[in-house]
Amino acid sequence: MQLTLWTYEGPPHIGAMRIATSMTDMHYVLHSPQGDTYADLLFTMIGRSRKRPPVTYTTFQARDLGGDTAQLFQDSVNDAYQRFQPKAMIVGASCTAELIQDDPGGLARALSLPIPVIPLELPSYQKKENWGASETFYHIVRGLVSVDKSISAQQYQEKRAASKQEGQKPSCNILGPTALGFRNRDDVQEIRGLLESMGIEVRVVAPLNASVSDLAKITEADFNVSLYPEISQLTCTWLTKTFGQPFTKTIPIGTKATKAFIQEVAQLANLNPEATLAAQEERAHWYAKSVDSTYLTDKRVFIFGDASHAIAAAKVAAEEIGFKVVGLGTYSREFAREVREAAKSYDVEALITDDYLEVEQKVAELSPDLVLGTQMERHIAKRLGVPCAVISAPVHVQDFPARYSPQMGFEGANVLFDTWIHPLMMGLEEHLIMMFRDDFEFTAKAAPSHLGHGSPSAKEHAPAVANTNDAVPAQSAQVNAEVFNGANPANLWDAAAEKELGKIPFFVRGKARRNTEKFAVEHGISQITIETLYDAKAHYGR
């Protein structure tokens, strides 16, 4: 298990917490020491949940290890049942308590509680959070759904079809959304509305806001919508094999994917999708083709996140907005094959890692115009002076907005367009302001131009020599130090060239500086002038 300052995923019992917290009448008893008890922080402070997470800890201490920790666990389970009266419970151990080997499942069953008690075996030192959430959801569904093993999946499917009344709507479940998921709440609202507009009844949304009784009737629907495969794919696959319920494969992120999703759903529900497709107002698609968006064409973008969001974001970036994907990666090792396959279509090598330092190194190496990533990439991009938009968990409190802000569906496509292009458009605006910063009208003391009063003094008219070093990201100095083998590259630039460098947009200025200095070293130039700057530009522009 790698120790690091940041982690993309927590241990698997955090994934189990996300499932329990998502549901309305489920409780999780976690055998764990003091120090593993940070559920309140995750769900109420970061996830902005209105209620405390339904998690009870045994919170054993060092002195308890010499006694009966098994009895301590049983007392905690019994007390949690008496206090919270859940309709079902899940029990398991944290990474530390796993070493004690107290068998939480067996201990809980021995209490003979009058509710389903589902044991979890989540190997904390081999697996991580999303895997833990997927396994937990799968075991809960298997524990709550009745299975007649004498009936095949085909027979279950025929039985559902036979029980349908004339004129009854086709039905589905939406599976995968959870607490702490990136914009899951709004995605569910968007996709549910889309399905209902097609004439499809949504029976169960799970695990988010689902009850134990909801999960018990999950097999009654005609098919399942697998909204977040990292969480739902395992369960959907089991439901297909056992009950003959097909599930969707398309993730409806972006205009094209949403249209493909509608067509896939229509086929599963035996409906005509044309009316639904014709009724949509595709603002993002229109804006991306407008003259204002030509500035975005071929902007270089680096993408990193969970597999589903990263793959979908790359497709939207390349096919709908006109960006050039120069990097694609994920921390979801369980879906590494899918990400590698997607990366081939952009002629890049997929980055599969859970080490943020590797991601930072890759971003610095590629010098993209935009980073699409997680909360980690937001910090990385800020340090490197690169615009960034968050597209995937892990996220912080600002990515649980009060406003409606889906990532999926047609409205989600609008949100993506706005979120991704605004950092670049604002970057252009900032560049224009910097270009004219020596003009008397743009000095800090100049009166607002629309007021028409207040002439700046002669001193303010005098052009100021900009210190462009202040605008160079810290990473530039690091790269320059590598290029010059420890020499100070600042001594190479004359004042005129340094000032000319300041006219280059800030979001590519670092790359221009590095290329020029590399060009100077390779050609034995001891002093960089304006001519050197443009010679280097011509050299690397070939």
Coordinates of C-alpha atoms in Angstrom, one line a residue:
M1 CA 0.0 0.0 0.0
Q2 CA 1.6 3.3 -1.1
L3 CA 1.7 6.1 1.3
T4 CA 1.2 9.5 -0.3
L5 CA 0.1 13.1 0.5
W6 CA -3.0 12.8 -1.7
T7 CA -5.0 9.8 -2.8
Y8 CA -7.4 9.5 -5.7
E9 CA -9.3 6.8 -3.8
G10 CA -9.6 5.8 -0.2
P11 CA -9.6 2.2 1.1
P12 CA -12.6 -0.1 0.1
H13 CA -14.5 0.5 3.4
I14 CA -14.9 4.1 2.3
G15 CA -16.7 2.8 -0.8
A16 CA -18.9 0.8 1.5
M17 CA -19.7 3.9 3.4
R18 CA -20.8 5.7 0.2
I19 CA -23.3 2.9 -0.5
A20 CA -24.7 2.9 3.0
T21 CA -24.9 6.7 3.1
S22 CA -26.7 6.7 -0.2
M23 CA -29.5 4.6 1.0
T24 CA -32.4 5.7 3.3
D25 CA -32.7 2.7 5.8
M26 CA -29.4 0.9 5.6
H27 CA -26.8 1.0 8.4
Y28 CA -23.1 0.1 8.3
V29 CA -21.2 -1.2 11.4
L30 CA -17.5 -0.8 10.9
H31 CA -15.0 -2.6 13.1
S32 CA -12.3 0.0 13.3
P33 CA -10.0 1.8 15.7
Q34 CA -10.1 5.5 16.6
G35 CA -8.6 7.4 13.7
D36 CA -10.6 5.7 11.0
T37 CA -13.7 7.6 12.0
Y38 CA -14.0 10.4 9.5
A39 CA -17.3 9.6 7.8
D40 CA -18.9 12.8 9.1
L41 CA -16.2 14.9 7.5
L42 CA -16.6 13.2 4.2
F43 CA -20.3 13.3 3.8
T44 CA -21.6 16.3 5.8
M45 CA -18.7 18.8 5.3
I46 CA -17.4 17.8 1.8
G47 CA -20.5 16.1 0.3
R48 CA -22.9 18.6 1.9
S49 CA -25.2 15.8 3.1
R50 CA -28.2 17.0 5.1
K51 CA -27.9 14.0 7.5
R52 CA -25.1 12.3 9.3
P53 CA -23.9 9.1 7.6
P54 CA -25.5 5.9 8.9
V55 CA -22.1 4.5 10.1
T56 CA -21.3 3.1 13.6
Y57 CA -17.7 2.4 14.6
T58 CA -16.5 0.1 17.3
T59 CA -13.6 2.6 17.9
F60 CA -11.5 0.1 19.8
Q61 CA -8.3 1.5 21.4
A62 CA -4.9 0.0 21.9
R63 CA -5.8 -1.2 25.4
D64 CA -8.8 -3.1 24.0
L65 CA -6.5 -5.3 22.0
G66 CA -5.6 -7.3 25.1
G67 CA -9.3 -8.0 25.7
D68 CA -12.3 -9.3 23.8
T69 CA -12.7 -7.1 20.7
A70 CA -15.1 -9.6 19.3
Q71 CA -17.6 -8.9 22.1
L72 CA -17.0 -5.2 21.5
F73 CA -18.0 -5.6 17.9
Q74 CA -21.2 -7.5 18.8
D75 CA -22.2 -4.9 21.3
S76 CA -21.8 -2.2 18.7
V77 CA -23.9 -4.1 16.2
N78 CA -26.7 -4.7 18.8
D79 CA -26.6 -1.1 20.0
A80 CA -26.7 0.3 16.4
Y81 CA -29.8 -1.9 15.6
Q82 CA -31.6 -0.8 18.8
R83 CA -30.8 2.9 18.3
F84 CA -31.3 3.3 14.5
Q85 CA -33.8 0.5 13.7
P86 CA -32.5 0.0 10.1
K87 CA -34.2 -2.3 7.6
A88 CA -30.9 -4.0 6.8
M89 CA -27.3 -3.8 8.0
I90 CA -23.9 -4.3 6.4
V91 CA -20.9 -5.2 8.6
G92 CA -17.2 -5.2 7.9
A93 CA -13.7 -4.2 9.0
S94 CA -11.5 -1.2 8.2
C95 CA -7.9 -1.7 7.0
T96 CA -6.5 -1.7 10.6
A97 CA -9.2 -4.0 12.1
E98 CA -8.8 -6.4 9.2
L99 CA -5.5 -7.4 10.8
I100 CA -7.3 -8.6 14.0
Q101 CA -9.4 -11.1 12.0
D102 CA -12.5 -11.0 14.3
D103 CA -14.9 -12.1 11.5
P104 CA -17.5 -9.3 11.6
G105 CA -19.9 -11.3 9.4
G106 CA -19.9 -14.4 11.7
L107 CA -20.2 -12.3 14.8
A108 CA -23.2 -10.4 13.5
R109 CA -25.0 -13.5 12.3
A110 CA -24.6 -15.0 15.8
L111 CA -26.8 -12.1 17.1
S112 CA -29.8 -13.4 15.1
L113 CA -31.2 -9.9 14.4
P114 CA -34.6 -9.8 12.7
I115 CA -33.2 -7.9 9.7
P116 CA -30.9 -8.9 6.8
V117 CA -27.3 -8.6 7.9
I118 CA -24.9 -8.6 5.0
P119 CA -21.2 -9.3 5.6
L120 CA -18.5 -7.5 3.6
E121 CA -15.0 -8.9 2.9
L122 CA -13.1 -5.9 1.4
P123 CA -9.3 -6.5 1.2
S124 CA -8.0 -3.2 2.2
Y125 CA -4.4 -3.8 1.2
Q126 CA -5.2 -4.9 -2.4
K127 CA -8.3 -2.9 -3.5
K128 CA -9.6 0.6 -3.2
E129 CA -12.7 2.8 -2.8
N130 CA -14.6 2.4 -6.1
W131 CA -14.0 -1.4 -6.1
G132 CA -15.3 -1.4 -2.5
A133 CA -18.4 0.5 -3.5
S134 CA -19.1 -1.8 -6.4
E135 CA -18.6 -5.0 -4.3
T136 CA -20.8 -3.6 -1.5
F137 CA -23.7 -2.7 -3.9
Y138 CA -23.4 -6.1 -5.5
H139 CA -23.6 -8.0 -2.2
I140 CA -26.5 -5.9 -0.9
V141 CA -28.5 -6.6 -4.1
R142 CA -27.6 -10.3 -3.9
G143 CA -28.5 -10.3 -0.2
L144 CA -31.9 -8.6 -0.7
V145 CA -33.2 -10.0 -4.0
S146 CA -34.9 -13.4 -4.0
V147 CA -33.7 -15.8 -6.6
D148 CA -35.5 -19.0 -7.8
K149 CA -32.6 -21.1 -9.0
S150 CA -35.0 -23.4 -10.8
I151 CA -35.8 -20.6 -13.3
S152 CA -33.3 -19.6 -16.0
A153 CA -32.6 -16.0 -16.9
Q154 CA -34.6 -16.5 -20.2
Q155 CA -37.6 -17.8 -18.2
Y156 CA -37.4 -14.8 -15.9
Q157 CA -37.5 -12.5 -18.9
E158 CA -40.5 -14.3 -20.4
K159 CA -42.3 -14.2 -17.1
R160 CA -41.9 -10.4 -16.9
A161 CA -43.1 -10.0 -20.5
A162 CA -46.2 -12.2 -19.8
S163 CA -47.1 -10.3 -16.7
K164 CA -47.2 -7.0 -18.6
Q165 CA -50.6 -5.5 -19.0
E166 CA -51.7 -4.0 -22.3
G167 CA -50.6 -0.4 -22.7
Q168 CA -48.2 -0.6 -19.7
K169 CA -45.1 1.5 -20.1
P170 CA -41.6 -0.1 -20.5
S171 CA -39.7 0.3 -17.3
C172 CA -36.1 0.5 -16.1
N173 CA -33.8 1.0 -13.1
I174 CA -31.1 3.6 -12.9
L175 CA -28.1 2.0 -11.2
G176 CA -24.8 3.5 -10.0
P177 CA -25.3 7.0 -8.5
T178 CA -23.9 7.3 -5.0
A179 CA -23.1 9.7 -2.2
L180 CA -19.8 11.6 -2.9
G181 CA -20.2 10.9 -6.6
F182 CA -19.4 13.7 -9.0
R183 CA -22.7 15.6 -9.8
N184 CA -24.6 12.3 -9.4
R185 CA -27.7 14.0 -7.9
D186 CA -28.1 16.3 -11.0
D187 CA -27.2 13.5 -13.4
V188 CA -30.0 11.4 -12.1
Q189 CA -32.5 14.2 -12.4
E190 CA -31.4 14.9 -16.0
I191 CA -31.4 11.2 -17.1
R192 CA -34.6 10.4 -15.3
G193 CA -36.4 13.3 -17.0
L194 CA -35.0 12.1 -20.4
L195 CA -36.2 8.6 -19.9
E196 CA -39.7 9.7 -18.7
S197 CA -40.0 12.0 -21.7
M198 CA -39.5 8.9 -23.9
G199 CA -42.4 7.2 -22.1
I200 CA -40.3 4.9 -19.9
E201 CA -41.1 4.4 -16.3
V202 CA -38.2 4.6 -13.8
R203 CA -38.8 2.0 -11.2
V204 CA -35.8 2.2 -8.9
V205 CA -32.8 4.6 -8.6
A206 CA -30.1 2.9 -6.6
P207 CA -28.2 3.1 -4.4
L208 CA -28.7 6.9 -4.2
N209 CA -31.9 7.6 -2.1
A210 CA -33.0 3.9 -2.4
S211 CA -34.6 1.9 0.3
V212 CA -34.2 -1.7 1.2
S213 CA -37.6 -2.5 -0.2
D214 CA -36.7 -0.7 -3.5
L215 CA -33.7 -3.1 -4.0
A216 CA -35.9 -6.1 -3.2
K217 CA -38.0 -5.3 -6.3
I218 CA -35.2 -4.3 -8.6
T219 CA -35.8 -7.3 -10.9
E220 CA -39.3 -6.2 -11.9
A221 CA -38.0 -3.6 -14.5
D222 CA -37.4 -4.5 -18.1
F223 CA -33.8 -3.3 -18.2
N224 CA -31.2 -1.4 -16.3
V225 CA -29.4 1.9 -17.0
S226 CA -25.8 1.5 -15.9
L227 CA -25.1 5.2 -15.2
Y228 CA -21.7 4.8 -13.5
P229 CA -20.0 1.5 -14.5
E230 CA -17.3 1.8 -11.8
I231 CA -20.2 1.2 -9.3
S232 CA -22.9 -0.5 -11.2
Q233 CA -21.4 -2.8 -13.8
L234 CA -20.8 -5.8 -11.6
T235 CA -24.4 -5.7 -10.3
C236 CA -25.8 -5.1 -13.8
T237 CA -23.9 -8.1 -15.1
W238 CA -25.2 -10.4 -12.3
L239 CA -28.8 -9.2 -13.0
T240 CA -28.4 -10.0 -16.7
K241 CA -27.0 -13.5 -16.0
T242 CA -29.6 -14.3 -13.3
F243 CA -32.8 -12.5 -14.3
G244 CA -32.3 -11.7 -18.0
Q245 CA -32.3 -7.9 -17.5
P246 CA -30.2 -6.2 -20.2
F247 CA -28.3 -3.0 -19.3
T248 CA -27.1 0.0 -21.2
K249 CA -23.4 0.4 -22.2
T250 CA -23.5 4.1 -23.4
I251 CA -22.6 6.8 -20.9
P252 CA -24.7 9.8 -21.8
I253 CA -22.0 12.5 -21.4
G254 CA -21.9 15.0 -24.4
T255 CA -24.4 15.6 -27.2
K256 CA -23.3 12.7 -29.4
A257 CA -23.2 10.2 -26.5
T258 CA -26.6 11.3 -25.3
K259 CA -28.1 10.7 -28.7
A260 CA -26.5 7.3 -28.8
F261 CA -27.9 6.6 -25.3
I262 CA -31.4 7.5 -26.5
Q263 CA -31.1 5.2 -29.4
E264 CA -29.8 2.3 -27.2
V265 CA -32.6 2.8 -24.6
A266 CA -35.2 3.0 -27.4
Q267 CA -34.1 -0.3 -28.7
L268 CA -34.2 -1.9 -25.3
A269 CA -37.7 -0.4 -24.6
N270 CA -38.9 -1.1 -28.2
L271 CA -39.7 2.6 -28.8
N272 CA -39.1 5.1 -31.6
P273 CA -36.4 7.6 -30.6
E274 CA -37.0 10.1 -33.3
A275 CA -39.5 12.3 -31.5
T276 CA -37.2 12.6 -28.4
L277 CA -34.2 13.4 -30.6
A278 CA -36.0 16.0 -32.6
A279 CA -37.3 17.8 -29.5
Q280 CA -33.8 18.6 -28.0
E281 CA -32.3 22.1 -28.1
E282 CA -28.5 21.6 -28.5
R283 CA -27.0 24.9 -27.5
A284 CA -23.6 23.4 -26.8
H285 CA -23.5 21.8 -30.3
W286 CA -24.4 25.2 -31.9
Y287 CA -22.0 27.2 -29.8
A288 CA -19.1 24.9 -30.6
K289 CA -19.7 25.6 -34.3
S290 CA -20.1 29.3 -33.9
V291 CA -17.5 31.8 -35.0
D292 CA -16.7 32.7 -31.3
S293 CA -15.5 29.1 -30.8
T294 CA -13.0 29.0 -33.6
Y295 CA -10.5 30.2 -30.9
L296 CA -10.9 26.8 -29.3
T297 CA -10.0 24.7 -32.3
D298 CA -7.0 22.4 -31.7
K299 CA -6.4 23.6 -28.1
R300 CA -4.3 20.9 -26.5
V301 CA -6.1 19.2 -23.6
F302 CA -4.9 16.6 -21.0
I303 CA -7.6 14.5 -19.4
F304 CA -7.4 12.4 -16.2
G305 CA -10.1 11.0 -13.9
D306 CA -12.2 7.9 -13.3
A307 CA -12.4 5.8 -16.4
S308 CA -16.0 6.6 -17.4
H309 CA -15.7 10.3 -17.1
A310 CA -12.2 10.4 -18.7
I311 CA -13.2 8.4 -21.7
A312 CA -16.4 10.4 -22.2
A313 CA -14.6 13.8 -21.7
A314 CA -12.0 12.9 -24.3
K315 CA -14.7 12.0 -26.8
V316 CA -16.6 15.3 -26.2
A317 CA -13.3 17.3 -26.3
A318 CA -12.2 15.9 -29.6
E319 CA -15.4 15.4 -31.5
E320 CA -17.7 18.1 -30.2
I321 CA -15.6 21.1 -29.2
G322 CA -12.5 20.6 -31.4
F323 CA -9.8 20.2 -28.8
K324 CA -6.8 18.0 -29.5
V325 CA -6.4 15.3 -26.8
V326 CA -2.7 15.1 -26.0
G327 CA -3.0 13.0 -22.8
L328 CA -5.6 10.6 -21.4
G329 CA -5.4 8.7 -18.1
T330 CA -7.2 7.2 -15.2
Y331 CA -6.6 5.9 -11.6
S332 CA -9.3 3.2 -12.2
R333 CA -7.1 0.3 -12.7
E334 CA -10.1 -2.1 -13.1
F335 CA -11.0 -0.2 -16.3
A336 CA -7.4 0.3 -17.6
R337 CA -8.1 -1.8 -20.7
E338 CA -11.0 0.5 -21.7
V339 CA -8.9 3.6 -21.2
R340 CA -6.0 2.2 -23.2
E341 CA -8.3 1.4 -26.0
A342 CA -9.8 4.9 -26.0
A343 CA -6.3 6.5 -25.9
K344 CA -5.4 4.7 -29.2
S345 CA -8.0 6.7 -31.1
Y346 CA -6.2 9.9 -30.1
D347 CA -2.7 8.5 -30.8
V348 CA -1.6 8.9 -27.2
E349 CA -0.4 6.4 -24.6
A350 CA -2.8 6.0 -21.7
L351 CA -1.5 7.0 -18.2
I352 CA -2.7 4.4 -15.7
T353 CA -1.6 5.5 -12.2
D354 CA -2.8 6.4 -8.8
D355 CA 0.3 8.5 -8.1
Y356 CA -0.5 12.2 -8.5
L357 CA 3.2 13.0 -8.9
E358 CA 3.3 10.9 -12.1
V359 CA 0.3 12.9 -13.3
E360 CA 2.0 16.2 -12.5
Q361 CA 5.1 15.1 -14.3
K362 CA 3.0 14.3 -17.4
V363 CA 1.2 17.6 -17.4
A364 CA 4.4 19.5 -17.1
E365 CA 5.9 17.5 -19.9
L366 CA 3.0 18.0 -22.3
S367 CA 2.3 21.7 -21.4
P368 CA -1.4 21.5 -22.4
D369 CA -3.6 24.5 -22.9
L370 CA -6.3 23.0 -20.6
V371 CA -6.4 20.2 -18.0
L372 CA -9.6 18.3 -17.3
G373 CA -9.3 16.2 -14.2
T374 CA -10.1 15.7 -10.5
Q375 CA -9.4 17.9 -7.4
M376 CA -5.8 16.7 -7.6
E377 CA -5.4 18.0 -11.2
R378 CA -6.9 21.3 -10.1
H379 CA -4.0 21.8 -7.7
I380 CA -1.5 20.5 -10.2
A381 CA -2.7 22.9 -12.9
K382 CA -2.8 25.8 -10.5
R383 CA 0.9 25.3 -9.6
L384 CA 1.8 25.0 -13.3
G385 CA -0.2 28.0 -14.4
V386 CA -2.5 26.0 -16.6
P387 CA -6.4 26.4 -16.8
C388 CA -8.3 23.5 -15.4
A389 CA -11.9 22.2 -15.1
V390 CA -13.0 19.3 -12.8
I391 CA -14.7 16.4 -14.5
S392 CA -14.4 13.6 -12.0
A393 CA -14.2 12.5 -8.4
P394 CA -12.4 12.9 -6.1
V395 CA -13.7 16.4 -5.6
H396 CA -14.0 19.0 -2.9
V397 CA -16.9 21.0 -1.5
Q398 CA -17.0 23.4 -4.4
D399 CA -18.0 20.6 -6.7
F400 CA -21.2 19.9 -4.8
P401 CA -22.9 23.1 -6.0
A402 CA -26.3 24.4 -4.8
R403 CA -27.3 25.0 -8.4
Y404 CA -28.4 22.4 -11.0
S405 CA -25.3 21.4 -12.8
P406 CA -25.5 17.9 -14.4
Q407 CA -22.7 16.4 -16.5
M408 CA -25.0 14.0 -18.4
G409 CA -27.7 14.5 -21.0
F410 CA -28.2 17.6 -23.3
E411 CA -28.2 20.0 -20.4
G412 CA -25.0 18.3 -19.1
A413 CA -23.5 19.0 -22.6
N414 CA -24.2 22.7 -22.1
V415 CA -22.6 22.6 -18.6
L416 CA -19.5 20.9 -20.0
F417 CA -19.2 23.4 -22.8
D418 CA -19.4 26.4 -20.4
T419 CA -17.1 24.9 -17.8
W420 CA -14.4 23.9 -20.2
I421 CA -14.2 26.9 -22.5
H422 CA -14.6 29.7 -20.0
P423 CA -11.1 29.2 -18.6
L424 CA -9.7 29.5 -22.1
M425 CA -11.8 32.5 -23.1
M426 CA -11.0 34.3 -19.9
G427 CA -7.4 33.4 -20.6
L428 CA -7.6 35.2 -23.9
E429 CA -9.2 38.2 -22.2
E430 CA -6.4 38.3 -19.6
H431 CA -3.8 38.1 -22.4
L432 CA -5.4 41.1 -24.2
I433 CA -5.3 43.1 -21.0
M434 CA -1.7 42.2 -20.5
M435 CA -0.8 43.1 -24.1
F436 CA -2.1 46.7 -23.5
R437 CA -1.0 47.0 -19.9
D438 CA 1.5 49.7 -20.9
D439 CA -1.3 51.9 -22.4
F440 CA -2.2 54.8 -20.2
E441 CA -5.9 53.8 -20.2
F442 CA -5.1 50.4 -18.6
T443 CA -3.0 51.6 -15.7
A444 CA -4.3 50.7 -12.2
K445 CA -5.1 54.4 -11.5
A446 CA -6.9 55.1 -14.7
A447 CA -10.6 56.0 -14.3
P448 CA -13.2 53.6 -15.8
S449 CA -13.3 54.5 -19.5
H450 CA -17.2 54.5 -19.6
L451 CA -17.2 57.3 -17.1
G452 CA -15.2 59.7 -19.3
H453 CA -13.6 61.6 -16.4
G454 CA -10.2 61.7 -14.7
S455 CA -7.2 62.1 -16.9
P456 CA -4.2 60.1 -15.7
S457 CA -1.1 62.1 -14.8
A458 CA 1.9 62.3 -17.0
K459 CA 3.6 59.8 -14.7
E460 CA 0.8 57.3 -15.4
H461 CA 1.2 57.9 -19.1
A462 CA 4.8 56.7 -18.9
P463 CA 5.0 53.0 -20.0
A464 CA 6.1 50.7 -17.3
V465 CA 8.5 47.9 -18.0
A466 CA 6.7 44.7 -17.1
N467 CA 8.4 42.1 -14.9
T468 CA 7.4 39.1 -17.0
N469 CA 9.3 36.8 -14.6
D470 CA 6.3 37.1 -12.2
A471 CA 4.0 35.5 -14.7
V472 CA 6.2 32.5 -15.4
P473 CA 5.0 29.4 -13.6
A474 CA 7.2 27.9 -11.0
Q475 CA 7.5 24.7 -13.1
S476 CA 9.3 26.8 -15.8
A477 CA 12.2 27.4 -13.5
Q478 CA 12.5 23.7 -12.8
V479 CA 12.4 22.8 -16.5
N480 CA 14.9 25.5 -17.3
A481 CA 17.2 24.3 -14.6
E482 CA 17.2 20.9 -16.3
V483 CA 17.8 22.4 -19.7
F484 CA 20.8 24.5 -18.6
N485 CA 22.3 21.9 -16.3
G486 CA 22.2 24.2 -13.2
A487 CA 23.0 27.5 -15.0
N488 CA 20.8 30.5 -14.4
P489 CA 18.8 31.0 -17.6
A490 CA 17.6 34.5 -16.5
N491 CA 21.0 35.9 -17.4
L492 CA 20.5 34.8 -21.0
W493 CA 17.7 37.2 -21.8
D494 CA 18.2 40.8 -22.7
A495 CA 15.6 43.3 -21.6
A496 CA 13.9 43.8 -25.1
A497 CA 13.5 40.0 -25.6
E498 CA 12.1 39.6 -22.0
K499 CA 9.6 42.3 -22.8
E500 CA 8.7 40.7 -26.1
L501 CA 8.2 37.4 -24.3
G502 CA 5.6 39.1 -22.1
K503 CA 3.4 39.7 -25.1
I504 CA 2.9 36.0 -25.6
P505 CA -0.3 34.7 -24.0
F506 CA 0.4 33.6 -20.4
F507 CA -1.0 30.1 -20.9
V508 CA 1.7 29.3 -23.5
R509 CA 4.4 31.7 -22.3
G510 CA 6.2 29.0 -20.2
K511 CA 6.5 26.7 -23.2
A512 CA 7.8 29.6 -25.4
R513 CA 10.4 30.4 -22.8
R514 CA 11.6 26.8 -22.5
N515 CA 11.7 26.3 -26.3
T516 CA 13.7 29.5 -26.8
E517 CA 16.2 28.7 -24.1
K518 CA 16.6 25.2 -25.5
F519 CA 17.1 26.6 -28.9
A520 CA 19.8 29.1 -27.6
V521 CA 21.7 26.3 -25.8
E522 CA 21.6 24.0 -28.9
H523 CA 22.9 26.8 -31.1
G524 CA 25.5 28.2 -28.7
I525 CA 23.8 31.5 -28.3
S526 CA 24.9 33.3 -25.1
Q527 CA 22.4 36.2 -25.2
I528 CA 18.7 35.8 -26.2
T529 CA 17.5 38.7 -28.3
I530 CA 14.2 39.4 -30.0
E531 CA 15.7 37.8 -33.1
T532 CA 16.5 34.6 -31.2
L533 CA 13.0 34.5 -29.8
Y534 CA 11.5 34.6 -33.3
D535 CA 14.1 32.2 -34.7
A536 CA 13.2 29.7 -32.1
K537 CA 9.5 30.2 -32.9
A538 CA 10.1 29.5 -36.5
H539 CA 12.3 26.4 -35.7
Y540 CA 9.7 24.8 -33.5
G541 CA 6.8 25.8 -35.7
R542 CA 8.0 23.7 -38.6

